[in-house]
PDB file of C-alpha atoms in Angstrom:
ATOM      1  CA  ASP F   1     -16.943 -64.043 -34.529  1.00  0.00           C
ATOM      2  CA  THR F   2     -15.879 -64.005 -38.145  1.00  0.00           C
ATOM      3  CA  GLY F   3     -14.468 -60.509 -38.425  1.00  0.00           C
ATOM      4  CA  VAL F   4     -15.713 -57.081 -39.432  1.00  0.00           C
ATOM      5  CA  SER F   5     -19.002 -57.202 -41.305  1.00  0.00           C
ATOM      6  CA  GLN F   6     -20.309 -54.490 -43.626  1.00  0.00           C
ATOM      7  CA  ASN F   7     -23.735 -54.178 -45.212  1.00  0.00           C
ATOM      8  CA  PRO F   8     -24.708 -53.793 -47.930  1.00  0.00           C
ATOM      9  CA  ARG F   9     -21.803 -54.928 -50.090  1.00  0.00           C
ATOM     10  CA  HIS F  10     -23.042 -52.906 -53.033  1.00  0.00           C
ATOM     11  CA  LYS F  11     -25.372 -49.926 -53.281  1.00  0.00           C
ATOM     12  CA  ILE F  12     -26.541 -48.110 -56.392  1.00  0.00           C
ATOM     13  CA  THR F  13     -28.443 -44.917 -55.762  1.00  0.00           C
ATOM     14  CA  LYS F  14     -29.681 -41.928 -57.692  1.00  0.00           C
ATOM     15  CA  ARG F  15     -28.059 -38.575 -57.168  1.00  0.00           C
ATOM     16  CA  GLY F  16     -29.751 -36.670 -54.387  1.00  0.00           C
ATOM     17  CA  GLN F  17     -30.887 -39.726 -52.448  1.00  0.00           C
ATOM     18  CA  ASN F  18     -29.735 -40.579 -48.930  1.00  0.00           C
ATOM     19  CA  VAL F  19     -27.881 -43.801 -48.191  1.00  0.00           C
ATOM     20  CA  THR F  20     -26.858 -45.539 -44.970  1.00  0.00           C
ATOM     21  CA  PHE F  21     -24.200 -48.171 -44.485  1.00  0.00           C
ATOM     22  CA  ARG F  22     -23.711 -50.418 -41.492  1.00  0.00           C
ATOM     23  CA  CYS F  23     -20.558 -51.831 -39.929  1.00  0.00           C
ATOM     24  CA  ASP F  24     -20.403 -54.523 -37.262  1.00  0.00           C
ATOM     25  CA  PRO F  25     -16.905 -54.615 -35.760  1.00  0.00           C
ATOM     26  CA  ILE F  26     -15.158 -57.506 -34.056  1.00  0.00           C
ATOM     27  CA  SER F  27     -17.036 -57.782 -30.802  1.00  0.00           C
ATOM     28  CA  GLU F  28     -14.254 -57.022 -28.318  1.00  0.00           C
ATOM     29  CA  HIS F  29     -12.801 -54.115 -30.314  1.00  0.00           C
ATOM     30  CA  ASN F  30     -13.353 -50.691 -28.822  1.00  0.00           C
ATOM     31  CA  ARG F  31     -12.138 -48.673 -31.815  1.00  0.00           C
ATOM     32  CA  LEU F  32     -13.980 -48.381 -35.116  1.00  0.00           C
ATOM     33  CA  TYR F  33     -12.805 -46.534 -38.231  1.00  0.00           C
ATOM     34  CA  TRP F  34     -14.369 -45.484 -41.513  1.00  0.00           C
ATOM     35  CA  TYR F  35     -12.307 -44.996 -44.662  1.00  0.00           C
ATOM     36  CA  ARG F  36     -13.172 -44.085 -48.242  1.00  0.00           C
ATOM     37  CA  GLN F  37     -11.325 -45.554 -51.208  1.00  0.00           C
ATOM     38  CA  THR F  38     -11.646 -44.253 -54.741  1.00  0.00           C
ATOM     39  CA  LEU F  39     -10.328 -45.974 -57.829  1.00  0.00           C
ATOM     40  CA  GLY F  40      -6.561 -46.044 -58.038  1.00  0.00           C
ATOM     41  CA  GLN F  41      -5.997 -44.663 -54.567  1.00  0.00           C
ATOM     42  CA  GLY F  42      -5.378 -45.953 -51.113  1.00  0.00           C
ATOM     43  CA  PRO F  43      -8.027 -45.712 -48.412  1.00  0.00           C
ATOM     44  CA  GLU F  44      -8.490 -42.247 -46.909  1.00  0.00           C
ATOM     45  CA  PHE F  45      -9.445 -41.779 -43.281  1.00  0.00           C
ATOM     46  CA  LEU F  46     -12.918 -40.378 -42.622  1.00  0.00           C
ATOM     47  CA  THR F  47     -13.625 -40.766 -38.909  1.00  0.00           C
ATOM     48  CA  TYR F  48     -13.149 -42.989 -35.894  1.00  0.00           C
ATOM     49  CA  PHE F  49     -14.853 -43.928 -32.667  1.00  0.00           C
ATOM     50  CA  GLN F  50     -13.546 -45.132 -29.368  1.00  0.00           C
ATOM     51  CA  ASN F  51     -16.499 -46.918 -27.843  1.00  0.00           C
ATOM     52  CA  GLU F  52     -19.455 -44.603 -28.580  1.00  0.00           C
ATOM     53  CA  ALA F  53     -17.416 -41.390 -28.747  1.00  0.00           C
ATOM     54  CA  GLN F  54     -16.521 -39.976 -32.153  1.00  0.00           C
ATOM     55  CA  LEU F  55     -12.967 -38.756 -31.538  1.00  0.00           C
ATOM     56  CA  GLU F  56     -11.836 -37.461 -34.900  1.00  0.00           C
ATOM     57  CA  LYS F  57     -13.338 -36.442 -38.221  1.00  0.00           C
ATOM     58  CA  SER F  58     -11.436 -35.798 -41.427  1.00  0.00           C
ATOM     59  CA  ARG F  59     -11.994 -32.703 -43.535  1.00  0.00           C
ATOM     60  CA  LEU F  60     -13.206 -35.161 -46.180  1.00  0.00           C
ATOM     61  CA  LEU F  61     -16.294 -35.692 -44.046  1.00  0.00           C
ATOM     62  CA  SER F  62     -18.533 -32.902 -45.312  1.00  0.00           C
ATOM     63  CA  ASP F  63     -21.717 -31.883 -43.548  1.00  0.00           C
ATOM     64  CA  ARG F  64     -23.616 -34.338 -45.768  1.00  0.00           C
ATOM     65  CA  PHE F  65     -21.869 -37.195 -43.992  1.00  0.00           C
ATOM     66  CA  SER F  66     -22.705 -38.361 -40.508  1.00  0.00           C
ATOM     67  CA  ALA F  67     -21.525 -41.363 -38.541  1.00  0.00           C
ATOM     68  CA  GLU F  68     -22.819 -42.847 -35.339  1.00  0.00           C
ATOM     69  CA  ARG F  69     -21.897 -45.667 -33.035  1.00  0.00           C
ATOM     70  CA  PRO F  70     -24.689 -46.024 -30.523  1.00  0.00           C
ATOM     71  CA  LYS F  71     -23.770 -48.017 -27.434  1.00  0.00           C
ATOM     72  CA  GLY F  72     -20.273 -48.540 -28.778  1.00  0.00           C
ATOM     73  CA  SER F  73     -21.237 -51.532 -30.874  1.00  0.00           C
ATOM     74  CA  PHE F  74     -22.159 -51.324 -34.568  1.00  0.00           C
ATOM     75  CA  SER F  75     -21.741 -48.111 -36.535  1.00  0.00           C
ATOM     76  CA  THR F  76     -23.644 -46.434 -39.333  1.00  0.00           C
ATOM     77  CA  LEU F  77     -22.399 -44.022 -41.957  1.00  0.00           C
ATOM     78  CA  GLU F  78     -25.066 -41.903 -43.646  1.00  0.00           C
ATOM     79  CA  ILE F  79     -24.604 -39.788 -46.733  1.00  0.00           C
ATOM     80  CA  GLN F  80     -27.345 -37.271 -47.438  1.00  0.00           C
ATOM     81  CA  ARG F  81     -28.098 -35.810 -50.870  1.00  0.00           C
ATOM     82  CA  THR F  82     -25.585 -38.063 -52.592  1.00  0.00           C
ATOM     83  CA  GLU F  83     -23.423 -36.701 -55.389  1.00  0.00           C
ATOM     84  CA  GLN F  84     -21.606 -38.557 -58.150  1.00  0.00           C
ATOM     85  CA  GLY F  85     -18.327 -37.752 -56.423  1.00  0.00           C
ATOM     86  CA  ASP F  86     -19.441 -39.863 -53.475  1.00  0.00           C
ATOM     87  CA  SER F  87     -19.061 -42.992 -55.589  1.00  0.00           C
ATOM     88  CA  ALA F  88     -16.367 -45.029 -53.857  1.00  0.00           C
ATOM     89  CA  MET F  89     -15.685 -48.052 -51.683  1.00  0.00           C
ATOM     90  CA  TYR F  90     -16.439 -47.322 -48.032  1.00  0.00           C
ATOM     91  CA  LEU F  91     -14.336 -49.435 -45.689  1.00  0.00           C
ATOM     92  CA  CYS F  92     -14.841 -50.057 -42.019  1.00  0.00           C
ATOM     93  CA  ALA F  93     -12.141 -51.317 -39.680  1.00  0.00           C
ATOM     94  CA  SER F  94     -11.905 -52.097 -35.999  1.00  0.00           C
ATOM     95  CA  SER F  95      -9.101 -52.481 -33.497  1.00  0.00           C
ATOM     96  CA  SER F  96      -8.497 -53.058 -29.849  1.00  0.00           C
ATOM     97  CA  ARG F  97      -6.635 -50.249 -28.195  1.00  0.00           C
ATOM     98  CA  ARG F  98      -3.998 -51.328 -25.745  1.00  0.00           C
ATOM     99  CA  ARG F  99      -1.875 -48.700 -24.085  1.00  0.00           C
ATOM    100  CA  GLY F 100       1.651 -48.534 -25.452  1.00  0.00           C
ATOM    101  CA  GLN F 101       1.068 -51.168 -28.105  1.00  0.00           C
ATOM    102  CA  GLY F 102       0.711 -50.907 -31.837  1.00  0.00           C
ATOM    103  CA  THR F 103      -2.803 -51.046 -33.121  1.00  0.00           C
ATOM    104  CA  GLU F 104      -3.576 -53.484 -35.887  1.00  0.00           C
ATOM    105  CA  ALA F 105      -6.822 -52.750 -37.675  1.00  0.00           C
ATOM    106  CA  PHE F 106      -9.023 -55.439 -39.164  1.00  0.00           C
ATOM    107  CA  PHE F 107     -10.971 -54.435 -42.256  1.00  0.00           C
ATOM    108  CA  GLY F 108     -14.379 -55.413 -43.528  1.00  0.00           C
ATOM    109  CA  GLN F 109     -15.129 -56.253 -47.148  1.00  0.00           C
ATOM    110  CA  GLY F 110     -16.375 -52.743 -47.844  1.00  0.00           C
ATOM    111  CA  THR F 111     -19.528 -51.224 -49.295  1.00  0.00           C
ATOM    112  CA  ARG F 112     -19.225 -50.113 -52.901  1.00  0.00           C
ATOM    113  CA  LEU F 113     -21.414 -47.089 -53.568  1.00  0.00           C
ATOM    114  CA  THR F 114     -22.317 -46.047 -57.092  1.00  0.00           C
ATOM    115  CA  VAL F 115     -24.216 -42.783 -57.528  1.00  0.00           C
ATOM    116  CA  VAL F 116     -25.931 -42.498 -60.912  1.00  0.00           C
TER     117      VAL F 116
ATOM    118  CA  ALA E   1       1.605 -35.372 -39.982  1.00  0.00           C
ATOM    119  CA  GLN E   2       2.366 -38.785 -41.444  1.00  0.00           C
ATOM    120  CA  SER E   3       2.652 -39.852 -45.058  1.00  0.00           C
ATOM    121  CA  VAL E   4       3.344 -43.022 -47.013  1.00  0.00           C
ATOM    122  CA  THR E   5       4.825 -43.153 -50.488  1.00  0.00           C
ATOM    123  CA  GLN E   6       4.701 -46.255 -52.635  1.00  0.00           C
ATOM    124  CA  LEU E   7       7.285 -45.628 -55.270  1.00  0.00           C
ATOM    125  CA  ASP E   8       5.879 -47.863 -58.005  1.00  0.00           C
ATOM    126  CA  SER E   9       2.257 -47.719 -59.098  1.00  0.00           C
ATOM    127  CA  GLN E  10       2.569 -50.851 -61.253  1.00  0.00           C
ATOM    128  CA  VAL E  11       5.002 -53.753 -61.105  1.00  0.00           C
ATOM    129  CA  PRO E  12       4.791 -56.404 -63.832  1.00  0.00           C
ATOM    130  CA  VAL E  13       6.833 -59.535 -63.231  1.00  0.00           C
ATOM    131  CA  PHE E  14       7.057 -63.050 -64.610  1.00  0.00           C
ATOM    132  CA  GLU E  15       6.004 -66.044 -62.558  1.00  0.00           C
ATOM    133  CA  GLU E  16       8.721 -67.437 -60.266  1.00  0.00           C
ATOM    134  CA  ALA E  17      10.756 -64.233 -60.498  1.00  0.00           C
ATOM    135  CA  PRO E  18      11.615 -62.207 -57.368  1.00  0.00           C
ATOM    136  CA  VAL E  19       9.776 -58.982 -56.639  1.00  0.00           C
ATOM    137  CA  GLU E  20      10.200 -55.927 -54.435  1.00  0.00           C
ATOM    138  CA  LEU E  21       7.455 -53.397 -53.766  1.00  0.00           C
ATOM    139  CA  ARG E  22       8.868 -50.217 -52.307  1.00  0.00           C
ATOM    140  CA  CYS E  23       7.416 -48.172 -49.482  1.00  0.00           C
ATOM    141  CA  ASN E  24       8.792 -45.098 -47.769  1.00  0.00           C
ATOM    142  CA  TYR E  25       7.176 -43.230 -44.926  1.00  0.00           C
ATOM    143  CA  SER E  26       7.425 -39.947 -43.095  1.00  0.00           C
ATOM    144  CA  SER E  27       6.505 -39.396 -39.476  1.00  0.00           C
ATOM    145  CA  SER E  28       7.656 -37.327 -36.545  1.00  0.00           C
ATOM    146  CA  VAL E  29       6.568 -39.984 -34.041  1.00  0.00           C
ATOM    147  CA  SER E  30       7.049 -43.712 -33.655  1.00  0.00           C
ATOM    148  CA  VAL E  31       5.170 -45.733 -36.221  1.00  0.00           C
ATOM    149  CA  TYR E  32       3.772 -49.175 -36.767  1.00  0.00           C
ATOM    150  CA  LEU E  33       3.908 -50.415 -40.338  1.00  0.00           C
ATOM    151  CA  PHE E  34       1.701 -52.735 -42.340  1.00  0.00           C
ATOM    152  CA  TRP E  35       1.296 -54.260 -45.746  1.00  0.00           C
ATOM    153  CA  TYR E  36      -2.212 -55.095 -46.942  1.00  0.00           C
ATOM    154  CA  VAL E  37      -3.328 -56.948 -50.064  1.00  0.00           C
ATOM    155  CA  GLN E  38      -6.556 -56.205 -51.885  1.00  0.00           C
ATOM    156  CA  TYR E  39      -8.207 -58.323 -54.567  1.00  0.00           C
ATOM    157  CA  PRO E  40     -10.800 -56.778 -56.922  1.00  0.00           C
ATOM    158  CA  ASN E  41     -13.966 -55.644 -55.144  1.00  0.00           C
ATOM    159  CA  GLN E  42     -12.689 -56.953 -51.835  1.00  0.00           C
ATOM    160  CA  GLY E  43     -11.619 -55.371 -48.586  1.00  0.00           C
ATOM    161  CA  LEU E  44      -8.075 -55.222 -47.294  1.00  0.00           C
ATOM    162  CA  GLN E  45      -6.336 -58.306 -45.956  1.00  0.00           C
ATOM    163  CA  LEU E  46      -3.385 -57.894 -43.640  1.00  0.00           C
ATOM    164  CA  LEU E  47      -0.268 -59.404 -45.182  1.00  0.00           C
ATOM    165  CA  LEU E  48       2.295 -58.585 -42.499  1.00  0.00           C
ATOM    166  CA  LYS E  49       3.054 -56.047 -39.826  1.00  0.00           C
ATOM    167  CA  TYR E  50       5.873 -54.465 -37.909  1.00  0.00           C
ATOM    168  CA  LEU E  51       4.913 -53.426 -34.387  1.00  0.00           C
ATOM    169  CA  SER E  52       8.180 -53.876 -32.482  1.00  0.00           C
ATOM    170  CA  GLY E  53      11.073 -56.273 -32.071  1.00  0.00           C
ATOM    171  CA  SER E  54      12.744 -57.894 -35.060  1.00  0.00           C
ATOM    172  CA  THR E  55      12.887 -55.570 -38.024  1.00  0.00           C
ATOM    173  CA  LEU E  56      12.372 -58.434 -40.497  1.00  0.00           C
ATOM    174  CA  VAL E  57       8.817 -59.697 -40.600  1.00  0.00           C
ATOM    175  CA  GLU E  58       7.404 -62.531 -42.654  1.00  0.00           C
ATOM    176  CA  SER E  59       4.014 -63.662 -43.861  1.00  0.00           C
ATOM    177  CA  ILE E  60       2.755 -67.218 -44.142  1.00  0.00           C
ATOM    178  CA  ASN E  61       2.747 -67.108 -47.958  1.00  0.00           C
ATOM    179  CA  GLY E  62       6.396 -66.202 -48.496  1.00  0.00           C
ATOM    180  CA  PHE E  63       6.387 -62.413 -48.394  1.00  0.00           C
ATOM    181  CA  GLU E  64       8.752 -60.532 -46.100  1.00  0.00           C
ATOM    182  CA  ALA E  65       9.399 -56.899 -45.264  1.00  0.00           C
ATOM    183  CA  GLU E  66      12.160 -55.146 -43.396  1.00  0.00           C
ATOM    184  CA  PHE E  67      11.675 -52.077 -41.266  1.00  0.00           C
ATOM    185  CA  ASN E  68      14.569 -49.691 -41.870  1.00  0.00           C
ATOM    186  CA  LYS E  69      14.318 -46.718 -39.539  1.00  0.00           C
ATOM    187  CA  SER E  70      17.325 -44.847 -40.906  1.00  0.00           C
ATOM    188  CA  GLN E  71      15.972 -45.015 -44.457  1.00  0.00           C
ATOM    189  CA  THR E  72      12.336 -44.718 -43.334  1.00  0.00           C
ATOM    190  CA  SER E  73      11.432 -47.673 -45.518  1.00  0.00           C
ATOM    191  CA  PHE E  74       9.377 -50.849 -45.277  1.00  0.00           C
ATOM    192  CA  HIS E  75       9.869 -52.603 -48.605  1.00  0.00           C
ATOM    193  CA  LEU E  76       7.974 -55.794 -49.390  1.00  0.00           C
ATOM    194  CA  ARG E  77       9.789 -58.699 -51.038  1.00  0.00           C
ATOM    195  CA  LYS E  78       9.089 -62.174 -52.276  1.00  0.00           C
ATOM    196  CA  PRO E  79      11.788 -64.416 -53.771  1.00  0.00           C
ATOM    197  CA  SER E  80       9.461 -66.228 -56.191  1.00  0.00           C
ATOM    198  CA  VAL E  81       5.989 -64.990 -57.126  1.00  0.00           C
ATOM    199  CA  HIS E  82       2.945 -66.951 -58.282  1.00  0.00           C
ATOM    200  CA  ILE E  83       0.095 -66.008 -60.589  1.00  0.00           C
ATOM    201  CA  SER E  84      -2.143 -65.894 -57.515  1.00  0.00           C
ATOM    202  CA  ASP E  85      -0.067 -63.039 -56.067  1.00  0.00           C
ATOM    203  CA  THR E  86      -1.552 -60.701 -58.673  1.00  0.00           C
ATOM    204  CA  ALA E  87      -3.333 -58.023 -56.632  1.00  0.00           C
ATOM    205  CA  GLU E  88      -3.120 -54.484 -55.287  1.00  0.00           C
ATOM    206  CA  TYR E  89      -0.739 -54.002 -52.376  1.00  0.00           C
ATOM    207  CA  PHE E  90      -0.974 -51.170 -49.884  1.00  0.00           C
ATOM    208  CA  CYS E  91       1.624 -50.002 -47.406  1.00  0.00           C
ATOM    209  CA  ALA E  92       0.233 -48.281 -44.321  1.00  0.00           C
ATOM    210  CA  LEU E  93       1.366 -46.810 -41.068  1.00  0.00           C
ATOM    211  CA  ASN E  94      -0.313 -45.914 -37.878  1.00  0.00           C
ATOM    212  CA  THR E  95       0.719 -44.347 -34.632  1.00  0.00           C
ATOM    213  CA  ASN E  96      -0.569 -44.650 -31.098  1.00  0.00           C
ATOM    214  CA  ALA E  97      -3.546 -42.585 -32.234  1.00  0.00           C
ATOM    215  CA  GLY E  98      -4.689 -45.654 -34.140  1.00  0.00           C
ATOM    216  CA  LYS E  99      -5.855 -44.378 -37.519  1.00  0.00           C
ATOM    217  CA  SER E 100      -3.987 -45.585 -40.578  1.00  0.00           C
ATOM    218  CA  THR E 101      -2.344 -43.604 -43.335  1.00  0.00           C
ATOM    219  CA  PHE E 102      -2.083 -45.483 -46.619  1.00  0.00           C
ATOM    220  CA  GLY E 103       0.009 -45.220 -49.722  1.00  0.00           C
ATOM    221  CA  ASP E 104      -1.680 -45.127 -53.116  1.00  0.00           C
ATOM    222  CA  GLY E 105      -0.994 -48.783 -53.759  1.00  0.00           C
ATOM    223  CA  THR E 106       1.104 -50.877 -56.115  1.00  0.00           C
ATOM    224  CA  THR E 107      -0.522 -53.142 -58.654  1.00  0.00           C
ATOM    225  CA  LEU E 108       1.453 -56.358 -58.888  1.00  0.00           C
ATOM    226  CA  THR E 109       0.794 -58.289 -62.086  1.00  0.00           C
ATOM    227  CA  VAL E 110       2.361 -61.724 -62.353  1.00  0.00           C
ATOM    228  CA  LYS E 111       2.601 -62.992 -65.906  1.00  0.00           C
ATOM    229  CA  PRO E 112       3.004 -66.644 -66.930  1.00  0.00           C
TER     230      PRO E 112
END
C-alpha cells in the first residue's frame, strides 16, 4: 500500500457540469476525511466518515455536494452544477482511530478542480 | 471550537540562516499538533507531530518544534535552511474527534 490515492489529479469542467472525485484511503484506516483548499489558505474541513458512516458535515458542504463511502472503503465526492467558486484543491485524508490516542491523518495528492 | 493562527504569512530567509515559523492555537480540549509541508500542486506531507510525551519533536530533515501548553504554541524551527526547504508550511491541530483544523500557512522562501 503506497498511501492515500486520489483521482483524477486535475479536472477542468464547465460551469454547471457535475464532477466526481475518488479517494482510496490506506487500506486499514477506518476514518476518511475530505478537505477543500483554496489559494492562499489552509485546508478547510468538509466531511468525514468512520467506516461507511458519514459522521460530520461542514456548513461549507452545500446541498450541491455529496460524499459517499460505500462499504467503508473508497470514497467519492460529487459536486453538482459546478460554480466558479468551487475551483479549489480537494484533499482526501485517512486515519486509523485508536481510542485515547492522537490521530495522525495521511493526505493524498489532491484533485485540483478548475471551473471555467 | 478550535483555531490555529500562523503569525507570519511569508518568511524570506537566506540559505544557511536559522528560521522560525510561528504557530499558536486555541482549544478547550486536549490537542494533538502537526506541521505539514506542501510543495506546489502537491498534497500535504507530514513534517512532524506532537501526540504526547516529550514536548520537543524533531523531523528527519532537521526541523524541530516545541509544544508549549502555557503559551499555546507549537513553533517550527530549523537552525540552517536549504534552498530545497522553500515551500508552504501548515500548522494543524486535531482532537480525539479526528478532524484537523489548519492555519492559513506560511510561505518559506529560501534565497541563495
